[in-house]
Tab-separated table of C-alpha atoms and ligand atoms in Angstrom:
chain	number	residue	atom	x	y	z
A	1440	UNK	CA	124.741	88.491	84.912
A	1441	UNK	CA	126.560	88.108	81.664
A	1442	UNK	CA	124.772	87.550	78.423
A	1443	UNK	CA	125.209	83.890	77.404
A	1444	UNK	CA	126.972	83.251	74.112
A	1445	UNK	CA	124.237	80.883	73.033
A	1446	UNK	CA	120.548	80.958	73.833
A	1447	UNK	CA	119.395	78.670	76.646
A	1448	UNK	CA	116.339	76.422	76.931
A	1449	UNK	CA	113.164	77.481	78.703
A	1450	UNK	CA	113.600	74.630	81.201
A	1451	UNK	CA	117.028	75.897	82.148
A	1452	UNK	CA	115.734	79.406	82.576
A	1453	UNK	CA	112.812	78.357	84.747
A	1454	UNK	CA	115.145	76.310	86.930
A	1455	UNK	CA	117.337	79.344	87.342
A	1456	UNK	CA	114.406	81.591	88.191
A	1457	UNK	CA	113.367	79.075	90.854
A	1458	UNK	CA	116.879	79.276	92.293
A	1459	UNK	CA	116.829	83.089	92.230
A	1460	UNK	CA	113.501	83.111	94.054
A	1461	UNK	CA	114.678	80.687	96.741
A	1462	UNK	CA	115.035	83.377	99.416
A	1463	UNK	CA	111.938	85.362	98.392
A	1464	UNK	CA	109.041	85.687	100.772
A	1465	UNK	CA	106.183	83.408	99.661
A	1466	UNK	CA	103.486	85.251	97.701
A	1467	UNK	CA	100.775	82.736	98.615
A	1468	UNK	CA	99.577	81.229	101.840
A	1469	UNK	CA	99.005	84.228	104.087
A	1470	UNK	CA	102.303	84.179	106.006
A	1471	UNK	CA	103.407	87.447	104.432
A	1472	UNK	CA	101.190	90.158	105.827
A	1473	UNK	CA	102.124	93.000	103.466
A	1474	UNK	CA	103.034	93.443	99.794
A	1475	UNK	CA	100.959	90.501	98.529
A	1476	UNK	CA	97.218	89.989	98.276
A	1477	UNK	CA	96.048	86.418	98.160
A	1478	UNK	CA	92.495	85.300	97.507
A	1479	UNK	CA	93.378	81.755	98.496
A	1480	UNK	CA	91.751	80.690	95.198
A	1481	UNK	CA	94.321	79.310	92.762
A	1482	UNK	CA	91.831	79.283	89.861
A	1483	UNK	CA	91.439	83.077	90.058
A	1484	UNK	CA	95.186	83.656	89.963
A	1485	UNK	CA	95.441	81.185	87.096
A	1486	UNK	CA	92.815	83.089	85.067
A	1487	UNK	CA	94.666	86.345	85.705
A	1488	UNK	CA	98.037	84.872	84.774
A	1489	UNK	CA	96.733	83.465	81.512
A	1490	UNK	CA	94.993	86.703	80.533
A	1491	UNK	CA	98.121	88.650	81.499
A	1492	UNK	CA	100.182	86.407	79.237
A	1493	UNK	CA	97.637	86.768	76.421
A	1494	UNK	CA	97.940	90.583	76.551
A	1495	UNK	CA	101.663	90.612	77.364
A	1496	UNK	CA	102.953	91.900	74.072
A	1497	UNK	CA	100.137	94.305	73.297
A	1498	UNK	CA	101.456	97.859	73.656
A	1499	UNK	CA	99.051	100.356	75.195
A	1500	UNK	CA	101.044	103.178	73.577
A	1501	UNK	CA	98.673	103.545	70.661
A	1502	UNK	CA	95.010	102.802	71.406
A	1503	UNK	CA	94.139	103.051	67.721
A	1504	UNK	CA	96.521	100.195	66.947
A	1505	UNK	CA	95.208	97.957	69.725
A	1506	UNK	CA	91.483	98.585	70.256
A	1507	UNK	CA	91.360	95.663	72.727
A	1508	UNK	CA	93.106	97.965	75.195
A	1509	UNK	CA	90.416	100.636	74.949
A	1510	UNK	CA	87.604	98.140	75.355
A	1511	UNK	CA	89.199	96.338	78.292
A	1512	UNK	CA	90.180	99.569	80.011
A	1513	UNK	CA	86.673	100.977	79.618
A	1514	UNK	CA	85.239	97.837	81.202
A	1515	UNK	CA	87.661	97.837	84.134
A	1516	UNK	CA	87.491	101.579	84.804
A	1517	UNK	CA	83.716	101.472	84.305
A	1518	UNK	CA	83.360	98.782	86.978
A	1519	UNK	CA	85.438	100.840	89.411
A	1520	UNK	CA	83.429	103.996	88.686
A	1521	UNK	CA	80.182	102.064	89.154
A	1522	UNK	CA	81.240	100.926	92.616
A	1523	UNK	CA	82.870	104.183	93.705
A	1524	UNK	CA	80.502	107.000	92.881
A	1525	UNK	CA	80.901	107.523	89.135
A	1526	UNK	CA	83.295	109.722	87.216
A	1527	UNK	CA	85.724	108.946	84.429
A	1528	UNK	CA	89.102	107.330	84.873
A	1529	UNK	CA	92.468	106.044	83.752
A	1530	UNK	CA	93.991	102.595	84.236
A	1531	UNK	CA	97.494	103.034	85.675
A	1532	UNK	CA	100.386	100.888	86.845
A	1533	UNK	CA	99.776	101.366	90.569
A	1534	UNK	CA	98.841	103.646	93.407
A	1535	UNK	CA	101.848	105.873	92.944
A	1536	UNK	CA	101.053	106.518	89.289
A	1537	UNK	CA	97.369	107.138	90.041
A	1538	UNK	CA	98.376	109.664	92.693
A	1539	UNK	CA	100.958	111.248	90.397
A	1540	UNK	CA	98.238	111.827	87.788
A	1541	UNK	CA	95.772	113.226	90.325
A	1542	UNK	CA	98.404	115.679	91.573
A	1543	UNK	CA	99.346	116.648	88.005
A	1544	UNK	CA	95.697	117.250	87.135
A	1545	UNK	CA	95.262	119.431	90.229
A	1546	UNK	CA	98.478	121.343	89.574
A	1547	UNK	CA	97.483	122.038	85.987
A	1548	UNK	CA	93.898	122.924	86.831
A	1549	UNK	CA	94.674	126.527	87.711
A	1550	UNK	CA	97.410	129.126	87.945
A	1551	UNK	CA	98.742	130.029	91.378
A	1552	UNK	CA	100.649	133.158	92.360
A	1553	UNK	CA	103.279	131.169	94.257
A	1554	UNK	CA	104.309	127.532	93.932
A	1555	UNK	CA	101.269	125.218	93.973
A	1556	UNK	CA	100.706	123.544	97.348
A	1557	UNK	CA	98.771	120.590	98.696
A	1558	UNK	CA	97.499	119.683	102.160
A	1559	UNK	CA	98.647	116.148	103.040
A	1560	UNK	CA	97.941	114.388	106.361
A	1561	UNK	CA	101.103	112.863	107.885
A	1562	UNK	CA	99.554	109.390	107.536
A	1563	UNK	CA	99.030	109.763	103.771
A	1564	UNK	CA	101.178	107.573	101.537
A	1565	UNK	CA	104.628	108.865	100.481
A	1566	UNK	CA	103.403	108.730	96.881
A	1567	UNK	CA	102.098	112.267	97.535
A	1568	UNK	CA	105.580	113.407	98.550
A	1569	UNK	CA	106.973	111.721	95.486
A	1570	UNK	CA	104.412	113.403	93.238
A	1571	UNK	CA	105.124	116.731	94.913
A	1572	UNK	CA	108.849	116.201	94.391
A	1573	UNK	CA	108.476	115.284	90.726
A	1574	UNK	CA	105.867	117.934	89.931
A	1575	UNK	CA	107.195	120.912	91.879
A	1576	UNK	CA	104.328	121.063	94.358
A	1577	UNK	CA	104.871	122.017	98.023
A	1578	UNK	CA	103.487	119.679	100.699
A	1579	UNK	CA	101.791	121.219	103.732
A	1580	UNK	CA	101.761	118.443	106.331
A	1581	UNK	CA	98.580	118.028	108.366
A	1582	UNK	CA	98.896	116.370	111.805
A	1583	UNK	CA	96.606	113.512	112.800
A	1584	UNK	CA	94.855	112.838	116.074
A	1585	UNK	CA	97.292	110.879	118.317
A	1586	UNK	CA	94.559	108.464	119.441
A	1587	UNK	CA	92.418	107.908	116.341
A	1588	UNK	CA	95.160	108.606	113.767
A	1589	UNK	CA	92.618	110.494	111.627
A	1590	UNK	CA	93.323	113.900	110.104
A	1591	UNK	CA	91.237	116.613	111.695
A	1592	UNK	CA	89.261	118.803	109.275
A	1593	UNK	CA	90.194	121.930	111.242
A	1594	UNK	CA	93.894	121.163	110.792
A	1595	UNK	CA	93.344	120.657	107.080
A	1596	UNK	CA	91.562	124.003	106.847
A	1597	UNK	CA	94.363	125.721	108.757
A	1598	UNK	CA	96.993	124.911	106.112
A	1599	UNK	CA	94.940	125.912	103.044
A	1600	UNK	CA	96.259	129.027	101.305
A	1601	UNK	CA	95.587	130.850	98.030
A	1602	UNK	CA	98.128	128.543	96.406
A	1603	UNK	CA	96.600	125.273	97.594
A	1604	UNK	CA	95.572	123.219	94.560
A	1605	UNK	CA	94.732	119.947	96.302
A	1606	UNK	CA	93.601	118.568	99.646
A	1607	UNK	CA	94.269	114.897	100.378
A	1608	UNK	CA	92.428	112.417	102.580
A	1609	UNK	CA	92.816	108.639	102.830
A	1610	UNK	CA	90.247	105.851	102.899
A	1611	UNK	CA	91.925	104.298	104.720
A	1612	UNK	CA	95.471	105.485	105.408
A	1613	UNK	CA	97.858	102.547	105.264
A	1614	UNK	CA	99.726	102.773	108.596
A	1615	UNK	CA	96.750	102.244	110.956
A	1616	UNK	CA	93.974	101.408	108.491
A	1617	UNK	CA	91.661	104.232	109.602
A	1618	UNK	CA	89.496	106.368	107.331
A	1619	UNK	CA	89.974	110.147	107.467
A	1620	UNK	CA	86.760	112.191	107.885
A	1621	UNK	CA	86.241	112.416	104.132
A	1622	UNK	CA	82.917	114.282	104.042
A	1623	UNK	CA	84.134	117.057	106.340
A	1624	UNK	CA	87.502	117.441	104.651
A	1625	UNK	CA	85.979	117.420	101.145
A	1626	UNK	CA	83.359	119.949	102.329
A	1627	UNK	CA	86.065	122.313	103.542
A	1628	UNK	CA	88.011	121.909	100.309
A	1629	UNK	CA	84.899	122.674	98.249
A	1630	UNK	CA	84.048	125.725	100.358
A	1631	UNK	CA	87.568	127.037	99.747
A	1632	UNK	CA	87.414	126.224	96.032
A	1633	UNK	CA	90.114	123.563	96.252
A	1634	UNK	CA	90.129	120.088	94.685
A	1635	UNK	CA	90.056	117.071	96.986
A	1636	UNK	CA	91.658	113.682	96.290
A	1637	UNK	CA	90.657	110.584	98.236
A	1638	UNK	CA	93.434	108.036	98.360
A	1639	UNK	CA	91.460	104.811	98.332
A	1640	UNK	CA	94.386	102.883	96.845
A	1641	UNK	CA	94.125	100.261	99.535
A	1642	UNK	CA	90.457	100.707	100.441
A	1643	UNK	CA	88.669	101.437	97.188
A	1644	UNK	CA	88.131	97.819	96.249
A	1645	UNK	CA	87.760	96.678	99.869
A	1646	UNK	CA	85.538	99.058	101.818
A	1647	UNK	CA	82.385	98.629	99.664
A	1648	UNK	CA	82.512	94.838	100.192
A	1649	UNK	CA	83.142	95.238	103.911
A	1650	UNK	CA	80.119	97.552	104.077
A	1651	UNK	CA	78.003	94.998	102.281
A	1652	UNK	CA	79.298	92.378	104.718
A	1653	UNK	CA	78.027	94.472	107.635
A	1654	UNK	CA	80.900	96.790	108.595
A	1655	UNK	CA	80.181	100.447	109.329
A	1656	UNK	CA	81.920	102.289	106.561
A	1657	UNK	CA	81.293	106.026	106.181
A	1658	UNK	CA	80.801	107.445	102.662
A	1659	UNK	CA	84.240	107.989	101.146
A	1660	UNK	CA	83.994	107.932	97.351
A	1661	UNK	CA	83.153	110.284	94.479
A	1662	UNK	CA	79.541	110.454	95.612
A	1663	UNK	CA	80.685	112.595	98.557
A	1664	UNK	CA	80.251	116.308	97.705
A	1665	UNK	CA	83.623	117.956	97.221
A	1666	UNK	CA	85.580	114.800	96.331
A	1667	UNK	CA	87.034	115.472	92.889
A	1668	UNK	CA	89.349	112.510	92.333
A	1669	UNK	CA	90.029	109.103	93.842
A	1670	UNK	CA	92.660	106.387	93.463
A	1671	UNK	CA	91.820	102.679	93.777
A	1672	UNK	CA	94.437	99.973	93.341
A	1673	UNK	CA	93.329	96.735	91.766
A	1674	UNK	CA	96.625	95.035	92.593
A	1675	UNK	CA	95.730	95.357	96.269
A	1676	UNK	CA	92.231	94.282	97.328
A	1677	UNK	CA	91.194	93.837	93.693
A	1678	UNK	CA	93.561	90.811	93.917
A	1679	UNK	CA	94.857	91.521	90.390
A	1680	UNK	CA	98.496	90.900	89.470
A	1681	UNK	CA	100.798	93.853	90.145
A	1682	UNK	CA	100.652	96.839	87.824
A	1683	UNK	CA	96.958	97.659	88.193
A	1684	UNK	CA	95.257	100.743	89.593
A	1685	UNK	CA	92.559	103.198	88.566
A	1686	UNK	CA	92.383	106.942	89.121
A	1687	UNK	CA	88.897	108.406	88.838
A	1688	UNK	CA	87.998	112.040	88.204
A	1689	UNK	CA	84.588	113.519	88.914
A	1690	UNK	CA	84.892	115.763	85.892
A	1691	UNK	CA	86.182	114.793	82.404
A	1692	UNK	CA	87.847	118.230	82.179
A	1693	UNK	CA	89.987	117.322	85.185
A	1694	UNK	CA	90.941	113.988	83.617
A	1695	UNK	CA	92.141	115.859	80.559
A	1696	UNK	CA	94.561	117.752	82.851
A	1697	UNK	CA	96.133	114.402	83.710
A	1698	UNK	CA	96.706	113.521	80.049
A	1699	UNK	CA	99.801	114.457	78.079
A	1700	UNK	CA	100.272	114.920	74.355
A	1701	UNK	CA	103.289	115.962	72.370
A	1702	UNK	CA	103.578	116.820	68.709
A	1703	UNK	CA	106.901	118.607	69.228
A	1704	UNK	CA	109.123	116.250	67.326
A	1705	UNK	CA	109.201	114.694	63.891
A	1706	UNK	CA	108.224	111.179	65.034
A	1707	UNK	CA	104.899	109.488	65.800
A	1708	UNK	CA	102.355	111.574	67.703
A	1709	UNK	CA	102.430	110.948	71.420
A	1710	UNK	CA	99.240	110.823	73.454
A	1711	UNK	CA	99.625	109.444	76.943
A	1712	UNK	CA	97.052	108.984	79.638
A	1713	UNK	CA	99.750	107.750	82.026
A	1714	UNK	CA	103.319	108.504	83.050
A	1715	UNK	CA	104.587	105.492	81.136
A	1716	UNK	CA	104.390	105.631	77.387
A	1717	UNK	CA	105.095	102.202	75.846
A	1718	UNK	CA	103.815	99.604	78.242
A	1719	UNK	CA	102.484	96.077	78.279
A	1720	UNK	CA	98.724	95.519	78.356
A	1721	UNK	CA	99.453	92.450	80.525
A	1722	UNK	CA	98.447	94.084	83.831
A	1723	UNK	CA	95.218	95.359	82.249
A	1724	UNK	CA	94.427	91.851	81.012
A	1725	UNK	CA	95.233	90.449	84.449
A	1726	UNK	CA	92.964	92.940	86.216
A	1727	UNK	CA	90.160	92.417	83.727
A	1728	UNK	CA	90.353	88.633	84.140
A	1729	UNK	CA	90.474	88.865	87.963
A	1730	UNK	CA	87.274	90.951	87.924
A	1731	UNK	CA	85.603	88.453	85.623
A	1732	UNK	CA	86.829	85.388	87.534
A	1733	UNK	CA	85.682	86.660	90.946
A	1734	UNK	CA	82.589	88.698	90.104
A	1735	UNK	CA	80.501	90.521	92.722
A	1736	UNK	CA	79.837	87.323	94.605
A	1737	UNK	CA	83.519	86.437	94.845
A	1738	UNK	CA	84.527	89.868	96.132
A	1739	UNK	CA	81.718	89.887	98.657
A	1740	UNK	CA	82.730	86.475	100.002
A	1741	UNK	CA	86.330	87.621	100.255
A	1742	UNK	CA	85.126	90.784	102.004
A	1743	UNK	CA	83.230	88.699	104.564
A	1744	UNK	CA	86.197	86.428	105.249
A	1745	UNK	CA	88.591	89.354	105.475
A	1746	UNK	CA	86.342	91.228	107.894
A	1747	UNK	CA	85.943	88.180	110.148
A	1748	UNK	CA	89.699	87.538	110.130
A	1749	UNK	CA	90.525	91.166	110.960
A	1750	UNK	CA	88.113	91.141	113.899
A	1751	UNK	CA	89.554	87.909	115.233
A	1752	UNK	CA	93.049	89.231	114.820
A	1753	UNK	CA	92.348	92.521	116.602
A	1754	UNK	CA	90.650	90.770	119.494
A	1755	UNK	CA	93.424	88.196	119.729
A	1756	UNK	CA	96.210	90.787	119.705
A	1757	UNK	CA	94.463	92.824	122.402
A	1758	UNK	CA	94.687	89.743	124.658
A	1759	UNK	CA	98.431	89.242	124.215
A	1760	UNK	CA	100.265	90.785	127.182
A	1761	UNK	CA	102.604	93.541	126.054
A	1762	UNK	CA	100.724	94.487	122.876
A	1763	UNK	CA	98.049	97.006	121.975
A	1764	UNK	CA	96.152	97.617	118.765
A	1765	UNK	CA	96.573	101.162	117.463
A	1766	UNK	CA	93.365	103.070	116.770
A	1767	UNK	CA	90.034	101.568	115.817
A	1768	UNK	CA	90.402	100.739	112.124
A	1769	UNK	CA	87.278	100.389	109.973
A	1770	UNK	CA	89.285	98.524	107.365
A	1771	UNK	CA	91.121	95.210	107.578
A	1772	UNK	CA	94.526	96.780	108.092
A	1773	UNK	CA	95.705	96.253	111.643
A	1774	UNK	CA	98.616	97.949	113.405
A	1775	UNK	CA	99.811	97.013	116.857
A	1776	UNK	CA	102.472	98.491	119.071
A	1777	UNK	CA	104.064	97.757	122.371
A	1778	UNK	CA	102.144	98.326	125.567
A	1779	UNK	CA	103.631	101.010	127.736
A	1780	UNK	CA	105.487	100.080	130.905
A	1781	UNK	CA	107.186	96.880	132.039
A	1782	UNK	CA	105.174	94.595	129.805
A	1783	UNK	CA	106.390	96.362	126.668
A	1784	UNK	CA	108.492	94.741	123.944
A	1785	UNK	CA	110.683	95.950	121.094
A	1786	UNK	CA	108.456	95.540	118.050
A	1787	UNK	CA	111.439	95.373	115.706
A	1788	UNK	CA	112.775	92.364	117.624
A	1789	UNK	CA	109.265	90.894	117.581
A	1790	UNK	CA	109.203	91.220	113.789
A	1791	UNK	CA	112.576	89.426	113.486
A	1792	UNK	CA	111.351	86.674	115.789
A	1793	UNK	CA	108.231	86.192	113.633
A	1794	UNK	CA	110.442	86.042	110.525
A	1795	UNK	CA	112.495	83.264	112.087
A	1796	UNK	CA	109.241	81.366	112.462
A	1797	UNK	CA	108.396	81.805	108.779
A	1798	UNK	CA	106.081	84.822	109.023
A	1799	UNK	CA	106.665	88.331	107.710
A	1800	UNK	CA	105.106	90.990	109.939
A	1801	UNK	CA	105.858	94.460	108.590
A	1802	UNK	CA	107.659	96.853	110.956
A	1803	UNK	CA	106.723	100.560	110.795
A	1804	UNK	CA	109.011	103.257	112.178
A	1805	UNK	CA	107.798	105.865	114.635
A	1806	UNK	CA	106.775	109.138	113.016
A	1807	UNK	CA	104.995	112.362	113.941
A	1808	UNK	CA	104.328	111.172	117.493
A	1809	UNK	CA	103.053	107.748	116.366
A	1810	UNK	CA	105.102	104.966	118.016
A	1811	UNK	CA	106.934	102.213	116.153
A	1812	UNK	CA	104.566	99.363	115.398
A	1813	UNK	CA	103.788	96.307	113.313
A	1814	UNK	CA	101.425	96.423	110.347
A	1815	UNK	CA	99.313	93.526	109.124
A	1816	UNK	CA	97.225	93.720	105.977
A	1817	UNK	CA	94.504	91.110	106.415
A	1818	UNK	CA	93.504	89.631	103.047
A	1819	UNK	CA	91.120	87.002	101.737
A	1820	UNK	CA	93.381	84.124	102.707
A	1821	UNK	CA	94.119	85.273	106.273
A	1822	UNK	CA	91.034	83.692	107.845
A	1823	UNK	CA	92.377	80.196	107.184
A	1824	UNK	CA	95.497	80.947	109.189
A	1825	UNK	CA	94.397	83.534	111.721
A	1826	UNK	CA	94.873	81.244	114.714
A	1827	UNK	CA	98.353	80.290	113.577
A	1828	UNK	CA	99.136	83.975	113.036
A	1829	UNK	CA	98.021	84.831	116.569
A	1830	UNK	CA	100.120	81.986	117.973
A	1831	UNK	CA	103.193	83.268	116.154
A	1832	UNK	CA	102.572	86.824	117.336
A	1833	UNK	CA	102.248	85.593	120.934
A	1834	UNK	CA	105.411	83.466	120.650
A	1835	UNK	CA	107.387	86.230	118.949
A	1836	UNK	CA	106.251	88.704	121.618
A	1837	UNK	CA	107.443	86.366	124.357
A	1838	UNK	CA	110.755	85.806	122.581
A	1839	UNK	CA	111.194	89.561	122.090
A	1840	UNK	CA	110.583	90.110	125.784
A	1841	UNK	CA	113.232	87.538	126.671
A	1842	UNK	CA	115.734	89.031	124.233
A	1843	UNK	CA	115.082	92.606	125.268
A	1844	UNK	CA	115.395	95.623	122.969
A	1845	UNK	CA	117.827	95.639	120.056
A	1846	UNK	CA	121.256	96.573	121.327
A	1847	UNK	CA	122.857	99.337	119.360
A	1848	UNK	CA	126.621	99.646	119.392
A	1849	UNK	CA	127.462	102.709	121.415
A	1850	UNK	CA	127.620	105.898	119.404
A	1851	UNK	CA	126.152	104.261	116.266
A	1852	UNK	CA	123.137	106.535	115.974
A	1853	UNK	CA	125.266	109.639	116.454
A	1854	UNK	CA	127.747	108.286	113.923
A	1855	UNK	CA	125.050	107.722	111.290
A	1856	UNK	CA	123.369	111.027	112.086
A	1857	UNK	CA	126.599	112.932	111.554
A	1858	UNK	CA	127.876	110.938	108.575
A	1859	UNK	CA	128.845	112.930	105.495
A	1860	UNK	CA	127.236	110.526	103.038
A	1861	UNK	CA	128.484	112.418	99.991
A	1862	UNK	CA	132.047	111.772	101.094
A	1863	UNK	CA	131.495	107.993	101.206
A	1864	UNK	CA	131.264	105.773	98.172
A	1865	UNK	CA	128.948	102.753	98.174
A	1866	UNK	CA	131.734	100.315	99.039
A	1867	UNK	CA	132.827	102.381	102.056
A	1868	UNK	CA	129.226	102.625	103.248
A	1869	UNK	CA	128.832	98.835	102.954
A	1870	UNK	CA	132.056	98.315	104.954
A	1871	UNK	CA	130.914	100.726	107.614
A	1872	UNK	CA	127.618	98.878	107.951
A	1873	UNK	CA	129.471	95.536	108.160
A	1874	UNK	CA	131.727	96.944	110.871
A	1875	UNK	CA	128.703	97.502	113.098
A	1876	UNK	CA	127.275	94.076	112.307
A	1877	UNK	CA	124.852	94.944	109.502
A	1878	UNK	CA	125.336	92.797	106.397
A	1879	UNK	CA	123.855	94.755	103.507
A	1880	UNK	CA	124.764	92.062	100.984
A	1881	UNK	CA	123.005	89.294	102.875
A	1882	UNK	CA	119.858	87.531	101.802
A	1883	UNK	CA	117.537	85.010	103.366
A	1884	UNK	CA	116.284	85.976	106.777
A	1885	UNK	CA	117.972	89.206	107.766
A	1886	UNK	CA	117.982	90.429	111.329
A	1887	UNK	CA	116.560	93.882	110.870
A	1888	UNK	CA	116.016	95.021	114.465
A	1889	UNK	CA	119.299	96.929	114.690
A	1890	UNK	CA	118.786	98.591	111.308
A	1891	UNK	CA	115.231	99.556	112.216
A	1892	UNK	CA	116.269	100.830	115.630
A	1893	UNK	CA	118.950	103.049	114.084
A	1894	UNK	CA	116.537	104.392	111.452
A	1895	UNK	CA	113.917	104.921	114.119
A	1896	UNK	CA	116.294	107.119	116.087
A	1897	UNK	CA	116.996	109.405	113.109
A	1898	UNK	CA	114.902	112.307	111.795
A	1899	UNK	CA	113.003	111.645	108.547
A	1900	UNK	CA	115.386	113.487	106.221
A	1901	UNK	CA	118.322	111.516	107.598
A	1902	UNK	CA	116.408	108.258	107.294
A	1903	UNK	CA	115.760	109.096	103.654
A	1904	UNK	CA	119.427	109.813	102.914
A	1905	UNK	CA	120.488	106.524	104.532
A	1906	UNK	CA	117.778	104.564	102.708
A	1907	UNK	CA	118.821	105.952	99.341
A	1908	UNK	CA	122.382	104.943	100.085
A	1909	UNK	CA	121.197	101.476	101.141
A	1910	UNK	CA	119.420	101.050	97.797
A	1911	UNK	CA	122.495	102.155	95.930
A	1912	UNK	CA	124.672	99.682	97.869
A	1913	UNK	CA	122.449	96.671	97.314
A	1914	UNK	CA	122.406	97.364	93.574
A	1915	UNK	CA	126.158	97.858	93.354
B	186	PLP	C1	96.976	104.175	100.904
B	186	PLP	C2	98.004	103.905	99.843
B	186	PLP	N1	98.201	104.792	98.857
B	186	PLP	C3	99.105	104.591	97.891
B	186	PLP	C4	99.895	103.463	97.877
B	186	PLP	C5	100.936	103.292	96.800
B	186	PLP	O1	100.634	102.220	95.991
B	186	PLP	P1	101.695	101.536	94.986
B	186	PLP	O2	102.678	100.792	95.842
B	186	PLP	O3	100.820	100.641	94.171
B	186	PLP	O4	102.320	102.591	94.167
B	186	PLP	C6	99.730	102.514	98.887
B	186	PLP	C7	100.567	101.304	98.932
B	186	PLP	O5	100.583	100.572	99.899
B	186	PLP	C8	98.759	102.735	99.900
B	186	PLP	O6	98.564	101.857	100.889
């Protein structure tokens, strides 16, 4: 982009934005089964958008300058605390920031002889690895059961040391949508004098409504003894516009460990509850308005519809030859993989085939003994299209069977595994990818099966190096 010499009209700009968005996945309608959360109620999204716009230019940097921020945040955080076992909280920009603050609070809550450590099940979100990376904390990975995909309390206990400052459990974990045994894990943490964070980013504003709608949901929130903090994203099942999450702390003293203040310069005094300093109050306004527009009744109805859709989807997938649902998720996140044996299909090809038919089904790479699979986040709008979704999955499965597994050019995996990435600039990497048929500059409906198959064959650290390079290339 170059800066225009003269300012342009709003109409021109909106037309250009529409053009830029032409190849985007649709954010409404339920055909994109990850990333977006759709109530299927345009009036709710409209209320959020207008409130977002109203608060857009308010800066949350200084709560004394903009008291509306304090009042709105207290109302939103208060509603989350009321539903999830009490405590005090902070409104943040998303799950990653909520987790970052929980890890910072734990790290700063006591001195350790060695580097601070945390116990993290392999199914926990990478935000914990990111927080560990940024904050100098060591991750001790905890395996999960290969059938239920839940972290076992005994395995958590086994990795706790004198330096452990935090134990993590998910409600649910994203990949298979299952809830870790929170009460047992939190009990062990408490007995060992360690803090325990429940990552309810995806489930915090979902599980209570599912429970009310009749699902069996075990206790998972701050009311569980030993749970000391919890993250709950409102831009997921709260259906708020992006940039909205809450981190709760059982104890105000722990919340203070998440805060940051600096008077070490000659400018304005800095007091930050979050990682970001200056930031728009738009997301807070959007979350506040979504709560108000839906109310208890709205969320409960969405919970009912979501639960029914997830059940129908699981049952339908189980009937499609060649597929199997992974685990027995309590939530409305559903993962399915290929059946073993002759019937099996390449799930990455299946995902591409679904994309050709206008549906985005999210591929997940194999990891820690868990096979490659497809993830579907069932949301409020899914029920209206669940039959169509099942038809597409069945068709895409059949097409994937006919096509067979993604064919990798011979030696490609070994080539990528042995590549000295530091010796390649972005342009050379892009050319190399093009030479093996992968167009990194392309848009629209990319065929990802080959890329996913190559990544799947690499160890995690290699995957990460390649992914970072990929990001660098697409922004060059
Ligand atoms: C369980 C869980 N935790 C944390 C996150 C990170 O959330 P965000 O993308 O808002 O940073 C996610 C996102 O999907 C998640 O599912």
